[in-house]
mmCIF file of C-alpha atoms and ligand atoms in Angstrom:
data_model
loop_
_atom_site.group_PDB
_atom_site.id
_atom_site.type_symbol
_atom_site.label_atom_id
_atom_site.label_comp_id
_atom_site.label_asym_id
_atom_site.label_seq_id
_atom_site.Cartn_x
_atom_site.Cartn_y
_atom_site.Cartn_z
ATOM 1 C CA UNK A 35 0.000 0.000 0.000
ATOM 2 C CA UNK A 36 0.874 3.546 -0.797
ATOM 3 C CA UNK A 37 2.346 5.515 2.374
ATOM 4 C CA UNK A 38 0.288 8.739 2.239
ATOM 5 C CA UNK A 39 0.524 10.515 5.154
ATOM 6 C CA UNK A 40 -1.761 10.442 7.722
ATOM 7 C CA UNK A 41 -1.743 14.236 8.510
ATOM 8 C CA UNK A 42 -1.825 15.253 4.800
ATOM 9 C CA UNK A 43 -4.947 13.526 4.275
ATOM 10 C CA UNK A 44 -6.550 14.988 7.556
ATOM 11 C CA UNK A 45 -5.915 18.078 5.849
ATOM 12 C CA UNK A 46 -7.708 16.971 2.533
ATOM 13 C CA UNK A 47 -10.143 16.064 4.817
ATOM 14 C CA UNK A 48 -10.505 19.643 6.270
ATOM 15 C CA UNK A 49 -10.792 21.649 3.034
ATOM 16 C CA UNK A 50 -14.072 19.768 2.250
ATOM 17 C CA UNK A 51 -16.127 19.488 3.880
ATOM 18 C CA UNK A 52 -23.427 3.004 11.309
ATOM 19 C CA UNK A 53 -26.238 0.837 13.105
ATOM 20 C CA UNK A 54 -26.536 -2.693 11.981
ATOM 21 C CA UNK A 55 -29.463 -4.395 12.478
ATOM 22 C CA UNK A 56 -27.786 -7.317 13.711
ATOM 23 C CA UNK A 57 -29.107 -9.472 16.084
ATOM 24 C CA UNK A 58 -32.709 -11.140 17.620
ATOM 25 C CA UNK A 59 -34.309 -8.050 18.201
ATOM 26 C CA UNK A 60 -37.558 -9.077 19.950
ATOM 27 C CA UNK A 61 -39.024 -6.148 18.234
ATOM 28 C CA UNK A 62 -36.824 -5.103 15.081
ATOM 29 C CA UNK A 63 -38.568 -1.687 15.009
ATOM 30 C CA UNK A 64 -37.331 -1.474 18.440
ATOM 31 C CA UNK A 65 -33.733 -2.103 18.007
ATOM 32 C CA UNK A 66 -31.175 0.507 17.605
ATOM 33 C CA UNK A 67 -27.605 -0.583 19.240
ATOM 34 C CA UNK A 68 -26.978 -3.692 20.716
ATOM 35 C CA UNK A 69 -23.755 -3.705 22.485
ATOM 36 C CA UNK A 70 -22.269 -6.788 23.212
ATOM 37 C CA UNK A 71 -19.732 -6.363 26.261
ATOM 38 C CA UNK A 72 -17.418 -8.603 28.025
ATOM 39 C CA UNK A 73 -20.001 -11.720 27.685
ATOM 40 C CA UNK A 74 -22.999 -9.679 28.648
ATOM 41 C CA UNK A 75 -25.191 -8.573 25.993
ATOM 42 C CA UNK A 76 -27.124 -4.912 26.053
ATOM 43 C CA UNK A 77 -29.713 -4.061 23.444
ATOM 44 C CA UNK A 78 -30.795 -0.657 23.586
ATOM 45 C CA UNK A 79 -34.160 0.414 22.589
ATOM 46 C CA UNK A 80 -37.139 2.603 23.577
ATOM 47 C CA UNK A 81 -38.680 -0.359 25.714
ATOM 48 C CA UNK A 82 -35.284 -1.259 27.131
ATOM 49 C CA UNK A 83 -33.722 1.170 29.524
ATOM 50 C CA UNK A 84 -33.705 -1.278 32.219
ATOM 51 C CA UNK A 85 -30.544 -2.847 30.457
ATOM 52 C CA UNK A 86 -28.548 0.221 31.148
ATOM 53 C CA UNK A 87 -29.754 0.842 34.229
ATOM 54 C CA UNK A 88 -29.052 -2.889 35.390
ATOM 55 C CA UNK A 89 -25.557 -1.770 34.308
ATOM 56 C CA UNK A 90 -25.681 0.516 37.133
ATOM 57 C CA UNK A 91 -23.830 3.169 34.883
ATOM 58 C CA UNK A 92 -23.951 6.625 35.609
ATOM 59 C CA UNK A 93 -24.854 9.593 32.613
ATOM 60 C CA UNK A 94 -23.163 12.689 34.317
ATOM 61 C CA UNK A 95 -21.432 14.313 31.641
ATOM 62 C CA UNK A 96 -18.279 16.886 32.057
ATOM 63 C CA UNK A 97 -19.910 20.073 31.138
ATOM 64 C CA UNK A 98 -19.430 22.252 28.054
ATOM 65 C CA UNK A 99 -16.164 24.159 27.859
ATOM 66 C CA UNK A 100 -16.978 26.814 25.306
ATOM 67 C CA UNK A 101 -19.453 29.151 24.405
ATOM 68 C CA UNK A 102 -22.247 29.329 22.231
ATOM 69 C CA UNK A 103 -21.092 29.958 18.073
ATOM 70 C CA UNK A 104 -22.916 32.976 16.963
ATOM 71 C CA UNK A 105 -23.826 31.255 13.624
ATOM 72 C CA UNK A 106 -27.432 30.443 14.861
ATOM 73 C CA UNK A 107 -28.384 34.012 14.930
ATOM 74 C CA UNK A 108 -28.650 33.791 11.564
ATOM 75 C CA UNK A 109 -32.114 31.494 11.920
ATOM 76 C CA UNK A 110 -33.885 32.252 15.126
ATOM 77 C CA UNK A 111 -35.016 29.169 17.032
ATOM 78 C CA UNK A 112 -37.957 28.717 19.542
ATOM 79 C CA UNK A 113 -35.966 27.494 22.320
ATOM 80 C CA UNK A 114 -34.000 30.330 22.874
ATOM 81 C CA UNK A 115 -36.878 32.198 23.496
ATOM 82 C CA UNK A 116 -37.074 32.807 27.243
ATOM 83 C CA UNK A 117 -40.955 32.385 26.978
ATOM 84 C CA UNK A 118 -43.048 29.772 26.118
ATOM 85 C CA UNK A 119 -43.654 29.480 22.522
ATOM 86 C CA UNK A 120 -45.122 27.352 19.783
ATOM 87 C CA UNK A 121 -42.709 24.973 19.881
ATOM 88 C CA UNK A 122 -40.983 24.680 22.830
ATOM 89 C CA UNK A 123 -43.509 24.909 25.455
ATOM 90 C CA UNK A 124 -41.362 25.333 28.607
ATOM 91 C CA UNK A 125 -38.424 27.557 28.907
ATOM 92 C CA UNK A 126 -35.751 24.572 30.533
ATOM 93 C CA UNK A 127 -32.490 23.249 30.370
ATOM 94 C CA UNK A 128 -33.653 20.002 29.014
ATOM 95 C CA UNK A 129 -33.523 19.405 25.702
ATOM 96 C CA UNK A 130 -33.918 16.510 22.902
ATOM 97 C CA UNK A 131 -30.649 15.527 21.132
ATOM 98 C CA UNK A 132 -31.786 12.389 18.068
ATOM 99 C CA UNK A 133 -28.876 10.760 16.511
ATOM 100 C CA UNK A 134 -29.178 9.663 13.322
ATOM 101 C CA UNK A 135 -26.820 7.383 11.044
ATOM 102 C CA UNK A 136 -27.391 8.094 7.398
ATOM 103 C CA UNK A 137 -29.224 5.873 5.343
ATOM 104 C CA UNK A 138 -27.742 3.226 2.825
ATOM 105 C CA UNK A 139 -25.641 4.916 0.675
ATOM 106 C CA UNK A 140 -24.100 3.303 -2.482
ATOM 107 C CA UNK A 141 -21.039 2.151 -0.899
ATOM 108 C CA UNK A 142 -22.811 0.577 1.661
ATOM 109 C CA UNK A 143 -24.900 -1.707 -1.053
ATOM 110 C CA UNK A 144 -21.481 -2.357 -2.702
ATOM 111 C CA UNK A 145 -19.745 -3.451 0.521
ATOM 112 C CA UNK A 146 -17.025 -0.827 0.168
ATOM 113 C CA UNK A 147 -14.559 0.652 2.874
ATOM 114 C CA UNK A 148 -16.235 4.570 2.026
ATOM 115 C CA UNK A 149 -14.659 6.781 4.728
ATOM 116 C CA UNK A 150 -14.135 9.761 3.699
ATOM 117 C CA UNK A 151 -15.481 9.611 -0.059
ATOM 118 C CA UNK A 152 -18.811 11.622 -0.409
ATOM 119 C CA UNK A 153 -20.684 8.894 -1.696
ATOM 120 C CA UNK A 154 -24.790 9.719 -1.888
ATOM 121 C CA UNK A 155 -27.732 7.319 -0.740
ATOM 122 C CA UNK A 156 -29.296 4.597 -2.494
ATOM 123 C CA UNK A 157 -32.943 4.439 -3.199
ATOM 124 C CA UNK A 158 -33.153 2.138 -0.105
ATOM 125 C CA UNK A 159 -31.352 4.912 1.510
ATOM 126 C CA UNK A 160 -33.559 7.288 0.594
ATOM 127 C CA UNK A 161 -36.474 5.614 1.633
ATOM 128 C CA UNK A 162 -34.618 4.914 5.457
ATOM 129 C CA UNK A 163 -34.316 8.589 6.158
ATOM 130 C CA UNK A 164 -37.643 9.455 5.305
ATOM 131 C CA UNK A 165 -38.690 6.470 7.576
ATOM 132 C CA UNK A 166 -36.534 8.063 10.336
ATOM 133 C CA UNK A 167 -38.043 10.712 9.174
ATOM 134 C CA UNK A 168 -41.322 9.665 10.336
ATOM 135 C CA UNK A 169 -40.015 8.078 13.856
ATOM 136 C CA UNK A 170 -39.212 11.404 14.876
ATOM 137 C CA UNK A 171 -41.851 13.800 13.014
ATOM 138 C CA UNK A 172 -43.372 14.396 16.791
ATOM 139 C CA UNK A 173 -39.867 15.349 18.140
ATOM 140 C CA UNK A 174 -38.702 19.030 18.107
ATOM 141 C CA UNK A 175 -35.693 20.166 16.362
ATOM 142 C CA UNK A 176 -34.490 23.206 16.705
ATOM 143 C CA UNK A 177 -30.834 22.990 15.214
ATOM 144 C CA UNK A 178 -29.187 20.493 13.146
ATOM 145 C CA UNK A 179 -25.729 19.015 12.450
ATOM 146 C CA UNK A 180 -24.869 16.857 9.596
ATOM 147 C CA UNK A 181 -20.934 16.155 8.383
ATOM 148 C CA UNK A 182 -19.766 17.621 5.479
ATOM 149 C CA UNK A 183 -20.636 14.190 3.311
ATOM 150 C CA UNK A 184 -23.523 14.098 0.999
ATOM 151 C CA UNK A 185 -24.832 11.170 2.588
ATOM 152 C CA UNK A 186 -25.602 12.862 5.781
ATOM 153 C CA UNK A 187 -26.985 16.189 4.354
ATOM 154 C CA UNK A 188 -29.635 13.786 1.847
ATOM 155 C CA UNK A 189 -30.289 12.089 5.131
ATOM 156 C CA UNK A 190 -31.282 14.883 6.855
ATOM 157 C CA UNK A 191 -32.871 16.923 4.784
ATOM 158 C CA UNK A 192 -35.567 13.846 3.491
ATOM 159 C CA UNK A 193 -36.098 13.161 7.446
ATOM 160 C CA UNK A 194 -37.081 16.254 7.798
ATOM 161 C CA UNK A 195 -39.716 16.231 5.051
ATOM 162 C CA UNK A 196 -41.669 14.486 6.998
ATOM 163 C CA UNK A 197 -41.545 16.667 10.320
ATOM 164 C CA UNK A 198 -44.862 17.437 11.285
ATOM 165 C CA UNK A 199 -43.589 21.325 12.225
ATOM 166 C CA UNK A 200 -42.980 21.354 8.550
ATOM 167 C CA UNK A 201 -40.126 23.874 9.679
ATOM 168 C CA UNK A 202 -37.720 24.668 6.247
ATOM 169 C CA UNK A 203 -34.055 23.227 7.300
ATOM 170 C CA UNK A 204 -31.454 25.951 5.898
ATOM 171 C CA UNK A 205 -28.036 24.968 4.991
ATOM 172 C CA UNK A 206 -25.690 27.691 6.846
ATOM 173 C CA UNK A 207 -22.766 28.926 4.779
ATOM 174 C CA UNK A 208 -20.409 30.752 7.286
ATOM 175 C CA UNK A 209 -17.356 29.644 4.719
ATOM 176 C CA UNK A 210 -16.663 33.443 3.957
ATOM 177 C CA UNK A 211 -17.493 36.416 4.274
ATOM 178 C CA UNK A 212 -19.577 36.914 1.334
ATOM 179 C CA UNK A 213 -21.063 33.147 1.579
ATOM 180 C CA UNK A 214 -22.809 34.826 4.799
ATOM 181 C CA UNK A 215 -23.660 37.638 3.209
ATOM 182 C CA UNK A 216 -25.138 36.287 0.361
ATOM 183 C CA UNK A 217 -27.169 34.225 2.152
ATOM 184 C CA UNK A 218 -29.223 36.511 4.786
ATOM 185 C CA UNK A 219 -32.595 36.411 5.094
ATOM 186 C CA UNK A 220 -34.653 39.598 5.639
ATOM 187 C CA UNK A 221 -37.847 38.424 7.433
ATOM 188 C CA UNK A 222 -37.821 37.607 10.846
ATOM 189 C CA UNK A 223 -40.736 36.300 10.352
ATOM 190 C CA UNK A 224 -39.593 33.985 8.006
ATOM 191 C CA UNK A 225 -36.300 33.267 9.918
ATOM 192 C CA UNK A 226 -38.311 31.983 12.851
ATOM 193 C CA UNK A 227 -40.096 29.349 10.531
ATOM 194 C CA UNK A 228 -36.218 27.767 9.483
ATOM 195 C CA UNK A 229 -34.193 25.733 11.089
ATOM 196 C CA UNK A 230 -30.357 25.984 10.696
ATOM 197 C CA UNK A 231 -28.516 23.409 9.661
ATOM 198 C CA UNK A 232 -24.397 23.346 10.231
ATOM 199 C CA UNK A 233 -22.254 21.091 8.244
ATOM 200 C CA UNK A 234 -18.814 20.342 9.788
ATOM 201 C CA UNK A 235 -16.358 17.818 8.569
ATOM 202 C CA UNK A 236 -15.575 17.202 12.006
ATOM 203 C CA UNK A 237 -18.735 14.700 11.970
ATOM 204 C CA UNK A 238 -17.593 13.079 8.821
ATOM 205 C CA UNK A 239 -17.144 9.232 8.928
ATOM 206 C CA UNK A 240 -13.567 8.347 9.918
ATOM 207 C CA UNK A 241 -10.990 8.213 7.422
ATOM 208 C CA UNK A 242 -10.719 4.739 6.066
ATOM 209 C CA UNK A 243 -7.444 5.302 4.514
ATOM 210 C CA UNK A 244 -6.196 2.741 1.871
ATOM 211 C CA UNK A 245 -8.812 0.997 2.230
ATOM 212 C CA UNK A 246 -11.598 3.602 1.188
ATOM 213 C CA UNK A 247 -13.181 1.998 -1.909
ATOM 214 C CA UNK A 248 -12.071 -1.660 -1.453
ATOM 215 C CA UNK A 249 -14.293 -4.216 -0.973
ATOM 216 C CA UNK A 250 -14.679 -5.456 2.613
ATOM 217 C CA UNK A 251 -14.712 -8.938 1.997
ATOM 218 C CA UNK A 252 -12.224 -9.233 -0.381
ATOM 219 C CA UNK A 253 -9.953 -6.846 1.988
ATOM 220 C CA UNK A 254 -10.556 -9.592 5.063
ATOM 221 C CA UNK A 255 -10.034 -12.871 2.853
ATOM 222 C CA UNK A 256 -6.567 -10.688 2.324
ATOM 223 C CA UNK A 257 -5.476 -9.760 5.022
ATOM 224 C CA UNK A 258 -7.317 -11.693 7.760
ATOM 225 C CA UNK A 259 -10.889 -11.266 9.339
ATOM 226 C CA UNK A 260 -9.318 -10.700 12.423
ATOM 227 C CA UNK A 261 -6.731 -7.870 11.184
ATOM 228 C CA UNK A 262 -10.076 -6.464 9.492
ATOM 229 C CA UNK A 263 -11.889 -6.340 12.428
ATOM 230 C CA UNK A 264 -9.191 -4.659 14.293
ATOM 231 C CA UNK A 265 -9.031 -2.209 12.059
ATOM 232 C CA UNK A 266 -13.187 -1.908 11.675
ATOM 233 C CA UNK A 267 -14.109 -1.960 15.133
ATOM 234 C CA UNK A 268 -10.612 -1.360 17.641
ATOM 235 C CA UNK A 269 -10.595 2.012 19.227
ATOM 236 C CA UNK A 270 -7.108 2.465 18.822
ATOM 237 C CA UNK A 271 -5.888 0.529 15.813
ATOM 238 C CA UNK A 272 -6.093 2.798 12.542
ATOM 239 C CA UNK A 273 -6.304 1.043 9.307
ATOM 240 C CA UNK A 274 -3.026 1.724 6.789
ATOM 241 C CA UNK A 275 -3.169 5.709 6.700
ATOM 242 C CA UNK A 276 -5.989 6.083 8.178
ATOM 243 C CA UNK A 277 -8.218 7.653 11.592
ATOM 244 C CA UNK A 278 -8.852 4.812 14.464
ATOM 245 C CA UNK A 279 -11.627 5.470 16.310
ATOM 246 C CA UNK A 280 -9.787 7.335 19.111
ATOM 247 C CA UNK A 281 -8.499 9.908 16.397
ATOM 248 C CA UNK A 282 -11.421 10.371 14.547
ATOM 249 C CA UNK A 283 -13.306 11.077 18.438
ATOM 250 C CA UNK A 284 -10.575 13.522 19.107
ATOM 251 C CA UNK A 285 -12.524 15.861 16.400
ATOM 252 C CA UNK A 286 -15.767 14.369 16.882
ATOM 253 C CA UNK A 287 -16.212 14.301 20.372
ATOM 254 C CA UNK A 288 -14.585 17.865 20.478
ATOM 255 C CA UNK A 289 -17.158 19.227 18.144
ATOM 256 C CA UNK A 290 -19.763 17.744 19.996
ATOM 257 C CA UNK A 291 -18.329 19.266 23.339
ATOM 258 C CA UNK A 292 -17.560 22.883 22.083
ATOM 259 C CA UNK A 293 -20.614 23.339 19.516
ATOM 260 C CA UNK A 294 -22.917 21.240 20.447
ATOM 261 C CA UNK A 295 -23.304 20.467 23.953
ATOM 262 C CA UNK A 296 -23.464 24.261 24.585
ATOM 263 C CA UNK A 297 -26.821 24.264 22.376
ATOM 264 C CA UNK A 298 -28.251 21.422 24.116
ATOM 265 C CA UNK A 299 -27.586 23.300 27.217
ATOM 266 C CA UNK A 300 -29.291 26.461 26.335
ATOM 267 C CA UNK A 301 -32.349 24.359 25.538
ATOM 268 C CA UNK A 302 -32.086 23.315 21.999
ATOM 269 C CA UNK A 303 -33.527 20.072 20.611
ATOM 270 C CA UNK A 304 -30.533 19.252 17.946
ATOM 271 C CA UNK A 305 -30.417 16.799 15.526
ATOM 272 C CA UNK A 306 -26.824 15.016 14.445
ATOM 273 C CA UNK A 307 -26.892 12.989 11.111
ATOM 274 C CA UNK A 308 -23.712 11.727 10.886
ATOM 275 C CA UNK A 309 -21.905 8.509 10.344
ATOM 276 C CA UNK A 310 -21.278 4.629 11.693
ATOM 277 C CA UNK A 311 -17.895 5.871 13.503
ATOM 278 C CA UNK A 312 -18.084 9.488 13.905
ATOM 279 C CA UNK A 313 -21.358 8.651 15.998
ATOM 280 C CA UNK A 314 -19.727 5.791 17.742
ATOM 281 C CA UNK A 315 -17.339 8.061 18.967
ATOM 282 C CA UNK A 316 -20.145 10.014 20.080
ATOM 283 C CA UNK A 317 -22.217 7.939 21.891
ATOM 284 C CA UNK A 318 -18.881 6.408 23.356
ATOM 285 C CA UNK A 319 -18.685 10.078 25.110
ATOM 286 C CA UNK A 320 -22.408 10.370 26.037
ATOM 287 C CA UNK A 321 -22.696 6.678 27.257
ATOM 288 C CA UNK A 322 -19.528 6.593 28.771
ATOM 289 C CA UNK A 323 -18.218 3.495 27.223
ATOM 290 C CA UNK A 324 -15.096 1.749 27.891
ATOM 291 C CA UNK A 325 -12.426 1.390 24.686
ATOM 292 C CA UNK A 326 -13.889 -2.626 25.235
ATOM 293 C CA UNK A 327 -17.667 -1.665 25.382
ATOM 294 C CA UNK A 328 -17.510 0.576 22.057
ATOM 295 C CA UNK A 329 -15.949 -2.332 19.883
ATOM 296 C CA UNK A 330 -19.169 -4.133 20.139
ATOM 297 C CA UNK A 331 -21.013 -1.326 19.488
ATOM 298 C CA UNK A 332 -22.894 -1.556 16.165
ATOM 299 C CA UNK A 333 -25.385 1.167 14.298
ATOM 300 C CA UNK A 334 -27.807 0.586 11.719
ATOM 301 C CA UNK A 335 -28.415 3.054 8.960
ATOM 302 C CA UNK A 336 -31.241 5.007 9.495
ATOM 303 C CA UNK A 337 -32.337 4.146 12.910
ATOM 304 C CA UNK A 338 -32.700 7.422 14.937
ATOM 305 C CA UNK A 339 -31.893 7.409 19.035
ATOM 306 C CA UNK A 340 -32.857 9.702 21.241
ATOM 307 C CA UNK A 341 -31.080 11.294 24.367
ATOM 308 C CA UNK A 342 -32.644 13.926 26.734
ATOM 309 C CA UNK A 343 -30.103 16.123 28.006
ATOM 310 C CA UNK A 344 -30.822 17.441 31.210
ATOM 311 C CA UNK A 345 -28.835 19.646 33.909
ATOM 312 C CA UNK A 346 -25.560 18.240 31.936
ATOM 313 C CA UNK A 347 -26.437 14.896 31.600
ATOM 314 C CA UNK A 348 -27.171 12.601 28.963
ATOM 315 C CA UNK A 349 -29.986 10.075 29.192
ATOM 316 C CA UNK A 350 -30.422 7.525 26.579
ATOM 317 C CA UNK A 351 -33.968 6.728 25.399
ATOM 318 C CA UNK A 352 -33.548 4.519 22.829
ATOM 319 C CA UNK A 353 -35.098 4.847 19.556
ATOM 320 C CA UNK A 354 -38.534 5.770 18.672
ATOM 321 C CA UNK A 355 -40.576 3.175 16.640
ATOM 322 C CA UNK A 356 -43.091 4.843 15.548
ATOM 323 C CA UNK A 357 -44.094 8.371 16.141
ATOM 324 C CA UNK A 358 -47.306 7.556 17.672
ATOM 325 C CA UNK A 359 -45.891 5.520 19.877
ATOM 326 C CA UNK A 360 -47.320 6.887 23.689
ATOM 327 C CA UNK A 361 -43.587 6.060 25.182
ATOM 328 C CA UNK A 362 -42.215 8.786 23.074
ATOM 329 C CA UNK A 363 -43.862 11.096 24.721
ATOM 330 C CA UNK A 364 -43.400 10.377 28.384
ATOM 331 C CA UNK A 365 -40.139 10.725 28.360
ATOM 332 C CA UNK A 366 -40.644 14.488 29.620
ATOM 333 C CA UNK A 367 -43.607 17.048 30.274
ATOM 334 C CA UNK A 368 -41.666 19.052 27.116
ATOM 335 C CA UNK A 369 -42.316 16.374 24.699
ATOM 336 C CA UNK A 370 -45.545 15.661 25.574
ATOM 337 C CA UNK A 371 -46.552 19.233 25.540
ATOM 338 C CA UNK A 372 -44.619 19.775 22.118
ATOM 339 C CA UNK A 373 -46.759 16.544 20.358
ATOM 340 C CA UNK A 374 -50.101 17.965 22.144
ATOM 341 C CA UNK A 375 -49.277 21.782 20.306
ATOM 342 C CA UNK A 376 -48.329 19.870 16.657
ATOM 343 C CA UNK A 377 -51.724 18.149 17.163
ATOM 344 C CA UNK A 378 -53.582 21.438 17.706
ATOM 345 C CA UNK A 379 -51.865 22.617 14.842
ATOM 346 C CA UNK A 380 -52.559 20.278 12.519
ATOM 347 C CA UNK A 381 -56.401 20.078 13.453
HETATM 348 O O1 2PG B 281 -17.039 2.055 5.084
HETATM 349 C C1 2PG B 281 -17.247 2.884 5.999
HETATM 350 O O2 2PG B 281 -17.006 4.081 5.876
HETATM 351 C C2 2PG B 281 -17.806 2.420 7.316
HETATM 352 C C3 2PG B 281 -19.280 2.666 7.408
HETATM 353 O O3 2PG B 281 -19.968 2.198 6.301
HETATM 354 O O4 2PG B 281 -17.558 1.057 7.412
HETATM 355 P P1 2PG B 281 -17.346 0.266 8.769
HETATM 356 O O5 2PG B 281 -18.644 -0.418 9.067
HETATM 357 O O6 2PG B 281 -16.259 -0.681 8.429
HETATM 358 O O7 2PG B 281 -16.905 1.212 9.821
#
């Protein structure tokens, strides 16, 4: 294999911008990460807290070190609204936070190492975010996060097609000067019915390396399903010039932390479509995973998971299987109010 260097293509990387359904899932609508840990096996659904719990873990989180970005001015959301509002009820520090992996994209149906290459979604794809989509229509979102990759952004964007808010998700192009400028809008009135979304490539998938568009079973029967697996699934083990999982969370993890967390804080329901590792990385933070626990840890395309973060903590509730389903909503007083207002709305 070529020896490209590692730090020349993190700076390709910079200039531009995974769920399987594995497993007897008792109720496959249900499922959204199964862990497998040490001999004990945690599945992780909206029905299923009690597995965490019986793990006795605790969801403190350290709290956000920076301050808020001033990019979100741009778009006005409810939530920062210090009174109650359409959409966001109750003025409080908790908040929704839905992950979302992207759908199937064309690597993915090919069985190709993607990483890094902006590959968009099949039609299956396509048809898994707008099911996502649906799962979380009754869910608020005030701000949203994709990577820089195609695959996210499609993702996104058709999920939100079928938000009942029918809120208009608006790319946010803070590249330069005139990229903002050129893209103001005029109306506050108008402003308050967007939502922003950010891209960063800070959320992108983790560099794959030499391996990006080789085939992943012709790449183990070469080199071992063992070395492959190392280099799929270890935290620390990058494949040939490429990001292990504890590299690509050093950018991940830190994006979540300083631009993020400091939304969810103030109140903002955020959506993250993002990728297999980038999220792993992610929910390795929030869950507080061991570099053990997170090699077992397997997402699905297109399966959403929602967190409430409250007073600094994170508190995993699994993902929502329908968006009628009554368990959605009492996971807080704030969703419940937020469905009850969409109904009203739409009636
Ligand atoms: O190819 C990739 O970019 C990722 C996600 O599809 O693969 P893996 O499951 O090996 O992390």
């Amino acid at each position: 294999m070529a020896t490209t260097a590692l730090n020349q293509a993190i700076g390709t990387l910079q200039s531009h911008g995974c769920f399987s359904n594995s497993g007897s899932h008792r109720d496959s609508l249900n499922a959204s990460v199964r862990l497998i840990s040490k001999g004990f096996k945690v599945e992780v659904g909206l029905l299923r807290r009690e597995s965490y719990c019986s793990r006795k873990r605790s969801f403190s989180l350290v709290q956000a070190s920076s301050s808020q970005t001033t990019v979100f001015d741009a778009v006005s959301s409810p939530s920062k609204s210090t009174s109650t509002t359409k959409d966001s009820p109750k003025k409080s520090n908790e908040a929704a936070l839905i992950l979302i992996r992207h759908g199937e994209s064309l690597w993915n149906e090919k069985n190709l190492f993607t990483g890094c290459v902006d590959v968009p979604l099949t039609k299956k794809g396509v048809e898994e975010a707008i099911e996502a989509g649906k799962r979380i229509s009754n869910i608020p979102v005030d701000m949203i996060y994709t990577s820089a990759l195609i695959r996210a952004q499609m993702t996104a964007m058709l999920a939100m097609t079928e938000h009942r808010r029918k809120k208009v998700p608006i790319v946010m192009h803070n590249e330069s000067e005139q990229a903002k400028a050129w893209s103001q809008i005029f109306s506050e009135e108008t402003k308050k019915q967007c939502i922003p979304v950010v891209t960063a490539w800070q959320l992108n998938e983790r560099m794959y390396g030499e391996l990006q568009g080789l085939n992943k079973q012709e790449t183990a029967d070469r080199y071992g399903k063992e070395q492959v697996h190392e280099w799929r699934r270890s935290y620390d083990t990058p494949p040939p010039n490429g990001e292990s999982l504890e590299m690509c969370a050093k950018r991940a993890v830190a994006y979540f932390k300083e631009q993020i967390e400091p939304q969810l804080l103030a109140g903002k329901n955020v959506m993250i479509a993002a990728h297999g590792n980038s999220l792993r990385s992610i929910i390795m933070y929030l869950d507080k995973l061991t570099s053990q626990e997170v090699i077992s840890l397997e997402l699905s395309t297109g399966i959403p998971m929602l967190y409430i973060s409250k007073e600094g903590k994170f508190i995993r509730r699994g993902s929502p299987p329908a968006p009628t389903e009554a368990g959605v909503y009492a996971y807080t007083k704030n969703l419940a109010q937020y469905r009850q207002k969409l109904d009203e709305m739409v009636h």
